Structures are given as structure tokens and as C-alpha cells.
Short mmCIF file of C-alpha atoms in Angstrom, two decimals:
data_model
loop_
_atom_site.label_atom_id
_atom_site.label_comp_id
_atom_site.label_asym_id
_atom_site.label_seq_id
_atom_site.Cartn_x
_atom_site.Cartn_y
_atom_site.Cartn_z
CA UNK A 15 51.05 -63.75 -9.68
CA UNK A 16 50.18 -65.38 -13.01
CA UNK A 17 49.02 -63.69 -16.19
CA UNK A 18 47.02 -64.85 -19.17
CA UNK A 19 45.24 -63.06 -21.97
CA UNK A 20 41.67 -62.72 -23.11
CA UNK A 21 40.98 -61.02 -26.43
CA UNK A 22 44.44 -59.41 -26.23
CA UNK A 23 43.59 -57.92 -22.83
CA UNK A 24 45.78 -59.12 -19.94
CA UNK A 25 43.86 -60.83 -17.18
CA UNK A 26 45.77 -60.80 -13.91
CA UNK A 27 45.18 -63.71 -11.56
CA UNK A 28 46.03 -63.08 -7.93
CA UNK A 29 45.89 -66.29 -5.92
CA UNK A 30 46.35 -66.40 -2.14
CA UNK A 31 47.02 -70.06 -1.43
CA UNK A 32 46.45 -69.62 2.30
CA UNK A 33 49.41 -71.80 3.15
CA UNK A 34 49.53 -70.75 6.79
CA UNK A 35 46.17 -72.25 7.67
CA UNK A 36 46.40 -75.25 10.02
CA UNK A 37 42.70 -75.23 10.92
CA UNK A 38 40.57 -78.33 10.66
CA UNK A 39 37.78 -76.16 9.21
CA UNK A 40 37.12 -76.44 5.46
CA UNK A 41 38.76 -74.07 3.01
CA UNK A 42 36.99 -72.56 0.01
CA UNK A 43 38.76 -71.12 -3.01
CA UNK A 44 36.85 -68.07 -4.27
CA UNK A 45 37.42 -65.77 -7.24
CA UNK A 46 36.07 -62.30 -7.94
CA UNK A 47 35.99 -61.14 -11.54
CA UNK A 48 37.05 -57.60 -12.42
CA UNK A 49 36.15 -57.09 -16.06
CA UNK A 50 34.02 -54.98 -18.36
CA UNK A 51 30.72 -55.71 -20.01
CA UNK A 52 30.61 -55.71 -23.81
CA UNK A 53 28.02 -52.95 -23.85
CA UNK A 54 24.83 -53.45 -25.91
CA UNK A 55 26.00 -56.98 -26.82
CA UNK A 56 24.62 -59.48 -24.33
CA UNK A 57 25.56 -62.63 -26.31
CA UNK A 58 29.18 -61.45 -26.52
CA UNK A 59 29.15 -60.58 -22.82
CA UNK A 60 27.96 -64.10 -22.00
CA UNK A 61 30.77 -65.52 -24.15
CA UNK A 62 33.25 -63.39 -22.20
CA UNK A 63 31.71 -64.51 -18.91
CA UNK A 64 32.21 -68.14 -19.89
CA UNK A 65 35.88 -67.58 -20.78
CA UNK A 66 36.48 -65.89 -17.44
CA UNK A 67 34.58 -68.61 -15.59
CA UNK A 68 36.62 -71.31 -17.31
CA UNK A 69 39.85 -69.56 -16.34
CA UNK A 70 38.74 -69.19 -12.72
CA UNK A 71 37.76 -72.86 -12.60
CA UNK A 72 41.21 -73.68 -13.93
CA UNK A 73 42.68 -72.13 -10.78
CA UNK A 74 40.53 -74.46 -8.70
CA UNK A 75 37.91 -71.88 -7.75
CA UNK A 76 34.69 -73.21 -6.24
CA UNK A 77 32.90 -69.86 -6.11
CA UNK A 78 33.06 -67.09 -8.73
CA UNK A 79 31.52 -63.64 -8.22
CA UNK A 80 30.97 -61.17 -11.09
CA UNK A 81 30.40 -57.39 -10.84
CA UNK A 82 27.19 -55.42 -10.65
CA UNK A 83 25.29 -55.35 -13.97
CA UNK A 84 27.92 -57.42 -15.80
CA UNK A 85 25.24 -58.88 -18.08
CA UNK A 86 23.25 -55.98 -19.48
CA UNK A 87 25.76 -53.32 -18.53
CA UNK A 88 26.17 -50.47 -16.07
CA UNK A 89 25.26 -47.28 -18.00
CA UNK A 90 28.02 -45.18 -16.51
CA UNK A 91 28.00 -41.53 -17.55
CA UNK A 92 24.60 -41.63 -19.24
CA UNK A 93 21.67 -39.47 -18.20
CA UNK A 94 19.16 -41.00 -20.64
CA UNK A 95 18.18 -37.50 -21.75
CA UNK A 96 16.44 -36.73 -18.48
CA UNK A 97 15.89 -33.37 -16.89
CA UNK A 98 13.11 -32.62 -14.42
CA UNK A 99 9.91 -32.46 -16.44
CA UNK A 100 11.44 -33.64 -19.72
CA UNK A 101 12.88 -36.70 -21.48
CA UNK A 102 14.49 -36.40 -24.90
CA UNK A 103 13.75 -38.68 -27.89
CA UNK A 104 17.43 -39.70 -27.95
CA UNK A 105 17.24 -40.66 -24.28
CA UNK A 106 14.14 -42.74 -24.88
CA UNK A 107 15.90 -44.58 -27.71
CA UNK A 108 18.88 -45.14 -25.43
CA UNK A 109 16.56 -46.75 -22.89
CA UNK A 110 15.05 -48.94 -25.62
CA UNK A 111 18.50 -50.26 -26.49
CA UNK A 112 19.36 -50.76 -22.84
CA UNK A 113 16.06 -52.60 -22.29
CA UNK A 114 16.89 -54.83 -25.26
CA UNK A 115 20.25 -55.75 -23.69
CA UNK A 116 18.62 -56.85 -20.41
CA UNK A 117 17.58 -60.44 -19.71
CA UNK A 118 14.41 -62.17 -18.58
CA UNK A 119 14.54 -64.16 -15.34
CA UNK A 120 13.89 -67.01 -15.97
CA UNK A 121 14.95 -67.01 -19.61
CA UNK A 122 17.46 -68.40 -22.10
CA UNK A 123 20.36 -66.35 -20.74
CA UNK A 124 19.67 -67.66 -17.24
CA UNK A 125 19.64 -71.19 -18.64
CA UNK A 126 23.02 -70.56 -20.26
CA UNK A 127 24.51 -69.19 -17.04
CA UNK A 128 23.21 -72.24 -15.17
CA UNK A 129 24.80 -74.51 -17.76
CA UNK A 130 28.12 -72.67 -17.35
CA UNK A 131 28.06 -73.16 -13.58
CA UNK A 132 27.38 -76.86 -14.05
CA UNK A 133 29.98 -77.27 -16.80
CA UNK A 134 32.76 -75.76 -14.70
CA UNK A 135 31.40 -77.09 -11.39
CA UNK A 136 31.43 -73.75 -9.59
CA UNK A 137 28.98 -71.73 -7.56
CA UNK A 138 28.27 -68.62 -9.61
CA UNK A 139 27.08 -65.19 -8.45
CA UNK A 140 26.31 -62.97 -11.43
CA UNK A 141 25.27 -59.32 -11.67
CA UNK A 142 22.66 -58.75 -14.39
CA UNK A 143 20.10 -56.25 -15.59
CA UNK A 144 16.80 -58.07 -15.27
CA UNK A 145 13.89 -57.25 -17.58
CA UNK A 146 10.42 -57.73 -16.11
CA UNK A 147 8.05 -56.47 -18.78
CA UNK A 148 9.17 -52.91 -19.36
CA UNK A 149 10.71 -52.34 -15.94
CA UNK A 150 14.39 -53.12 -15.37
CA UNK A 151 16.00 -54.26 -12.13
CA UNK A 152 19.63 -54.39 -11.06
CA UNK A 153 19.78 -58.01 -9.96
CA UNK A 154 22.17 -60.69 -8.74
CA UNK A 155 21.58 -64.30 -9.80
CA UNK A 156 22.81 -67.34 -7.87
CA UNK A 157 23.69 -70.77 -9.32
CA UNK A 158 25.04 -73.94 -7.73
CA UNK A 159 27.85 -76.15 -8.99
CA UNK A 160 25.39 -78.69 -10.37
CA UNK A 161 24.01 -76.12 -12.80
CA UNK A 162 20.84 -75.19 -10.91
CA UNK A 163 19.49 -71.66 -10.71
CA UNK A 164 19.00 -70.96 -6.99
CA UNK A 165 17.33 -67.55 -7.01
CA UNK A 166 17.92 -63.82 -7.21
CA UNK A 167 18.35 -60.60 -5.28
CA UNK A 168 16.95 -57.37 -6.70
CA UNK A 169 18.64 -54.16 -5.61
CA UNK A 170 16.39 -52.56 -2.99
CA UNK A 171 17.49 -48.98 -3.51
CA UNK A 172 18.99 -47.75 -6.77
CA UNK A 173 21.29 -44.78 -6.22
CA UNK A 174 20.67 -41.27 -7.59
CA UNK A 175 20.00 -41.29 -11.36
CA UNK A 176 19.84 -45.11 -11.37
CA UNK A 177 16.26 -44.62 -10.13
CA UNK A 178 15.12 -43.39 -13.54
CA UNK A 179 16.06 -46.68 -15.22
CA UNK A 180 15.78 -49.37 -12.51
CA UNK A 181 12.85 -50.48 -10.41
CA UNK A 182 13.07 -51.11 -6.67
CA UNK A 183 13.41 -54.60 -5.21
CA UNK A 184 11.29 -55.75 -2.27
CA UNK A 185 11.74 -57.94 0.79
CA UNK A 186 10.96 -61.14 -1.08
CA UNK A 187 14.37 -61.17 -2.80
CA UNK A 188 16.86 -60.90 0.06
CA UNK A 189 17.98 -64.53 0.02
CA UNK A 190 20.81 -66.24 1.83
CA UNK A 191 21.37 -69.69 0.37
CA UNK A 192 22.59 -72.50 2.62
CA UNK A 193 24.98 -74.41 0.37
CA UNK A 194 27.67 -77.05 0.96
CA UNK A 195 30.33 -74.34 0.65
CA UNK A 196 28.66 -71.91 3.06
CA UNK A 197 25.72 -69.53 3.37
CA UNK A 198 25.84 -67.15 0.40
CA UNK A 199 23.98 -63.89 -0.23
CA UNK A 200 24.54 -60.51 -1.86
CA UNK A 201 23.89 -56.80 -1.58
CA UNK A 202 24.60 -54.49 -4.51
CA UNK A 203 26.73 -51.35 -4.42
CA UNK A 204 25.40 -48.63 -2.12
CA UNK A 205 22.64 -50.72 -0.60
CA UNK A 206 25.58 -52.20 1.34
CA UNK A 207 25.47 -48.93 3.29
CA UNK A 208 21.94 -49.72 4.53
CA UNK A 209 22.45 -51.05 8.08
CA UNK A 210 18.99 -52.62 8.36
CA UNK A 211 19.48 -54.58 5.14
CA UNK A 212 22.83 -55.83 6.41
CA UNK A 213 21.22 -56.80 9.71
CA UNK A 214 18.55 -58.82 7.90
CA UNK A 215 21.27 -60.71 6.04
CA UNK A 216 23.25 -61.30 9.22
CA UNK A 217 20.07 -62.70 10.82
CA UNK A 218 19.84 -65.19 7.95
CA UNK A 219 23.32 -66.43 8.85
CA UNK A 220 25.27 -65.10 5.88
CA UNK A 221 28.87 -66.35 5.80
CA UNK A 222 29.98 -65.40 2.28
CA UNK A 223 28.77 -61.87 1.70
CA UNK A 224 28.97 -60.91 -1.98
CA UNK A 225 29.04 -57.20 -2.78
CA UNK A 226 28.99 -56.57 -6.54
CA UNK A 227 29.50 -52.85 -7.04
CA UNK A 228 30.14 -49.95 -9.41
CA UNK A 229 32.01 -47.90 -6.79
CA UNK A 230 35.78 -47.76 -7.35
CA UNK A 231 36.56 -45.02 -4.83
CA UNK A 232 39.08 -45.65 -2.07
CA UNK A 233 36.41 -45.12 0.59
CA UNK A 234 34.60 -48.23 -0.67
CA UNK A 235 37.34 -50.33 0.90
CA UNK A 236 36.47 -48.99 4.34
CA UNK A 237 32.83 -50.05 3.89
CA UNK A 238 33.84 -53.56 2.82
CA UNK A 239 36.20 -53.97 5.78
CA UNK A 240 33.55 -52.73 8.19
CA UNK A 241 30.95 -55.19 6.85
CA UNK A 242 33.37 -58.12 7.14
CA UNK A 243 34.13 -57.29 10.78
CA UNK A 244 30.57 -56.32 11.68
CA UNK A 245 29.05 -59.43 10.14
CA UNK A 246 31.81 -61.88 10.97
CA UNK A 247 31.73 -62.96 7.34
CA UNK A 248 33.88 -63.07 4.25
CA UNK A 249 33.21 -60.13 1.91
CA UNK A 250 33.76 -60.53 -1.83
CA UNK A 251 33.35 -57.25 -3.70
CA UNK A 252 33.59 -57.39 -7.51
CA UNK A 253 33.67 -54.29 -9.70
CA UNK A 254 34.19 -53.72 -13.40
CA UNK A 255 37.35 -52.23 -14.84
CA UNK A 256 36.32 -50.13 -17.83
CA UNK A 257 37.91 -47.81 -20.32
CA UNK A 258 36.02 -45.37 -22.52
CA UNK A 259 36.50 -47.74 -25.47
CA UNK A 260 34.48 -50.43 -23.66
CA UNK A 261 31.37 -48.33 -24.31
CA UNK A 262 29.98 -47.35 -27.73
CA UNK A 263 31.60 -44.21 -29.19
CA UNK A 264 29.88 -40.83 -29.36
CA UNK A 265 27.37 -39.74 -30.51
CA UNK A 266 25.76 -43.17 -29.94
CA UNK A 267 26.84 -43.13 -26.29
CA UNK A 268 27.89 -39.99 -24.45
CA UNK A 269 29.47 -39.59 -21.01
CA UNK A 270 27.47 -36.58 -19.91
CA UNK A 271 29.65 -33.69 -18.76
CA UNK A 272 32.98 -35.47 -19.25
CA UNK A 273 32.97 -36.78 -22.83
CA UNK A 274 35.23 -33.99 -24.13
CA UNK A 275 37.87 -34.92 -21.53
CA UNK A 276 37.99 -38.61 -22.47
CA UNK A 277 39.91 -40.60 -25.05
CA UNK A 278 39.42 -44.30 -25.90
CA UNK A 279 42.01 -45.38 -23.32
CA UNK A 280 40.63 -43.24 -20.48
CA UNK A 281 39.73 -45.31 -17.42
CA UNK A 282 36.10 -44.66 -16.50
CA UNK A 283 35.90 -47.29 -13.73
CA UNK A 284 39.12 -48.38 -12.03
CA UNK A 285 37.90 -51.51 -10.26
CA UNK A 286 39.08 -51.92 -6.69
CA UNK A 287 37.70 -55.44 -6.36
CA UNK A 288 38.65 -57.00 -3.03
CA UNK A 289 38.29 -60.08 -0.80
CA UNK A 290 38.26 -59.51 2.98
CA UNK A 291 38.19 -62.00 5.87
CA UNK A 292 35.91 -61.85 8.94
CA UNK A 293 38.83 -60.43 10.91
CA UNK A 294 39.20 -57.55 8.44
CA UNK A 295 42.29 -58.96 6.75
CA UNK A 296 42.55 -58.25 3.02
CA UNK A 297 43.04 -61.60 1.28
CA UNK A 298 43.03 -60.38 -2.34
CA UNK A 299 43.11 -56.97 -4.01
CA UNK A 300 42.12 -54.24 -4.11
CA UNK A 301 43.16 -54.17 -7.75
CA UNK A 302 43.18 -50.93 -9.76
CA UNK A 303 45.48 -52.09 -12.57
CA UNK A 304 43.13 -53.61 -15.14
CA UNK A 305 40.85 -56.54 -15.82
CA UNK A 306 41.67 -59.26 -13.30
CA UNK A 307 40.72 -62.51 -11.66
CA UNK A 308 41.37 -62.12 -7.93
CA UNK A 309 41.34 -65.35 -5.94
CA UNK A 310 41.86 -66.36 -2.33
CA UNK A 311 41.49 -69.42 -0.14
CA UNK A 312 38.88 -68.76 2.56
CA UNK A 313 39.43 -70.54 5.88
CA UNK A 314 35.82 -70.96 6.97
CA UNK A 315 37.00 -71.46 10.55
CA UNK A 316 37.64 -67.71 10.60
CA UNK A 317 33.87 -67.18 10.89
CA UNK A 318 33.56 -68.90 14.27
CA UNK A 319 36.71 -67.19 15.54
CA UNK A 320 35.28 -63.80 14.56
CA UNK A 321 31.83 -64.53 16.01
CA UNK A 322 33.44 -65.38 19.36
CA UNK A 323 34.41 -61.72 19.56
CA UNK A 324 31.26 -60.20 18.09
CA UNK A 325 27.98 -61.75 16.89
CA UNK A 326 25.80 -58.83 15.85
CA UNK A 327 22.54 -60.81 15.86
CA UNK A 328 23.56 -63.26 18.58
CA UNK A 329 25.34 -62.72 21.88
CA UNK A 330 26.01 -59.05 21.06
CA UNK A 331 22.35 -58.27 20.28
CA UNK A 332 19.89 -56.52 22.63
CA UNK A 333 16.48 -57.44 21.17
CA UNK A 334 14.61 -56.12 24.21
CA UNK A 335 15.97 -52.68 23.27
CA UNK A 336 16.57 -52.80 19.51
CA UNK A 337 14.80 -55.08 17.03
CA UNK A 338 14.06 -55.27 13.31
CA UNK A 339 10.98 -56.37 11.36
CA UNK A 340 11.55 -57.41 7.75
CA UNK A 341 8.53 -57.50 5.43
CA UNK A 342 9.67 -60.29 3.17
CA UNK A 343 6.56 -60.80 1.07
CA UNK A 344 6.31 -59.73 -2.60
CA UNK A 345 4.80 -56.29 -3.13
CA UNK A 346 3.11 -56.69 -6.50
CA UNK A 347 1.18 -53.59 -7.64
CA UNK A 348 -1.71 -55.72 -8.94
CA UNK A 349 -3.00 -59.02 -7.56
CA UNK A 350 -5.68 -61.13 -9.25
CA UNK A 351 -7.72 -63.48 -7.08
CA UNK A 352 -8.54 -65.85 -9.95
CA UNK A 353 -6.94 -66.68 -13.26
CA UNK A 354 -4.75 -64.15 -15.02
CA UNK A 355 -6.54 -61.54 -17.13
CA UNK A 356 -4.77 -62.70 -20.28
CA UNK A 357 -6.06 -66.28 -19.94
CA UNK A 358 -9.58 -65.07 -19.11
CA UNK A 359 -9.62 -62.85 -22.18
CA UNK A 360 -8.44 -65.68 -24.39
CA UNK A 361 -11.17 -67.95 -23.01
CA UNK A 362 -13.86 -65.36 -23.62
CA UNK A 363 -12.68 -64.76 -27.17
CA UNK A 364 -12.59 -68.48 -27.96
CA UNK A 365 -16.10 -68.94 -26.60
CA UNK A 366 -17.42 -66.08 -28.77
CA UNK A 367 -15.79 -67.59 -31.84
#
């Protein structure tokens, strides 16, 4: 185990070199990042992301996965001033600041992330808060090692109070990208518990299943192991490790119901990031000690060996009994059959002038 430092915070690098592998199948070195957002400071968070990406690339990583909402932040502990039938002025201002920290897709922050992936020659999977007008989405962005933006996945089902701040994704953003290092996709936090979503991803041939999350409970590990075995795929789950001091201090930011019990060093998210093989073997993590880079060498031959036992959408399927229909078209609330209303209005105004 090697250690380095980032802004005086130790970053632990766990590297499984996979020395026992004598397979002729290719091996992929992957890293999951366990680190905190710099809340309300997206430029600084991107700077931190680049430092972590550079360090992972220095270990020879070809794929780097960041946690849920790393860019834009996971608003842990906040209730945005919401009770049923009421929203407070302070909560509305909190949302304004959160909206300001989100990023447009595409946009300059996406361009910078693409440039990072190309600079360090890694495939990059990044959790962000996406801003689409005045609606926010919890989103994962994908980039290839040549610096190209590949696409995105929007979280289909925000959990509990997340639904007051995030919109719902649709079937048009459940991609699995066929890349030279394997077929890569992602599901975010508790949508990993949705069996039909998992089945759709298995049907697309996912091999490297990324699971950015905000869940640091022990029971999360059971879900990740089950998905790896069920899907016959590698599972890479990245979570943040956060202390109270990683968020703004009160009264600017308040952990509702627990603030009085916290001090700046209190751990508010303990990580638990983990890498699991298709056989259910833990290759790296889970780590609950601090910010960390957790790396492992993935023997891609493990996928075929696991599928020989169980292929959930192949030889172990019974489509004449059980089947799934996925509506994978965009579900826009408004569709215009001609030019956009903004361009039409501009044309009419110019003609009147």
C-alpha cells in the first residue's frame, strides 16, 4: 500500500497487481476515487479531480471512476427548507447556490473533463450534477482516453428527498459503451436496486458496471456483490469520504437534525468504495479510512468464466415466460414540429423591425 498527499490530506492507493493471473485474456487496471467534493466551488472541485486523475494515471490506471455527484456536490443533510406545502426563503436560496454549482452538458466543464481524460489517456466516468435550464439531474458522464465525450446517464429514480432537487432520467440515457477496454455503463446509488434497470444493462452486454453512490452502509457491499455475480461483470462502486468540514459551516449550510452533534472532524460519509469481480471476489476495498484511490487489475477473462455458470440474459433466460420492454426514447414534455419557438420569435421581431 502506497501513500501520497493532496492538499495535506492523505490519499491511500490500494493496488492489486493481480499477479496470479495466467489467462491469455486482456487485463485492465481500474481505479475508483474516494474523495470529497469542494462544496459550492466547482472550479476547485475540477482542479481536485485533475490531481486525483493524474495520480491514478501514474499508477497505470486505464479507467478511473469518480463518486456520485462529485462535480456539483451531494447535498447530504440538507432539506432545502422543504416541508409538505411550504418552502422557506433560505431553502430557495440554498437551491439557487446549488443550481449555480451544477454544470451544463455539453458545456465548458464537460470540455475540461474531456481534456483531462485525453491528457492522462484514461477512460473517465464522472458523477456530476447536470443543469438543464432550471432542472437538475444526478448524472454520470463518460469520456474515452482520446479525450472524447461519449455520453451520459441520468439517474432514473432519485431517492427520497433527492426528488425535490433532481429531475428523473428517462430510457434514452441508459447507455453501455463498447470500448477497446470493455463495455462500460453505470447506474447511480439506489437505482442499482432496480432489477429491471439492471436487466436492461445486462442485455446491452455490460462488462464493467460502474456504481457511483452516496451509500456507505455495510449492506451496500451485499448489493454490489450480488450485481457482480448476477451480471457476470466487474462492479466498480465509488463513494465520497466526507467530514463535516468539507461542507460550508453553519448557518450557511446545516445538517438537518444532526448539526448539534457534529464537529468539523465528524465523518458524515465514510466511503466504502469497492471493486468486485464477476465471481464475487473483492479485488479492492471496501475502504472506510479516508480519501483514497483504490485500484485493481481486472482479468477480463473472468467475465466468460462467470457467464459459463450463469448468463442472466442468455442461456439462463426464459423469454417465453419472462421478458422486458425498455422504452428508450426521450420523453420531452414539449415537442415542436418546426423550428424552435425562440428562433421563430426572433425572426418575427426582425421582420417587424
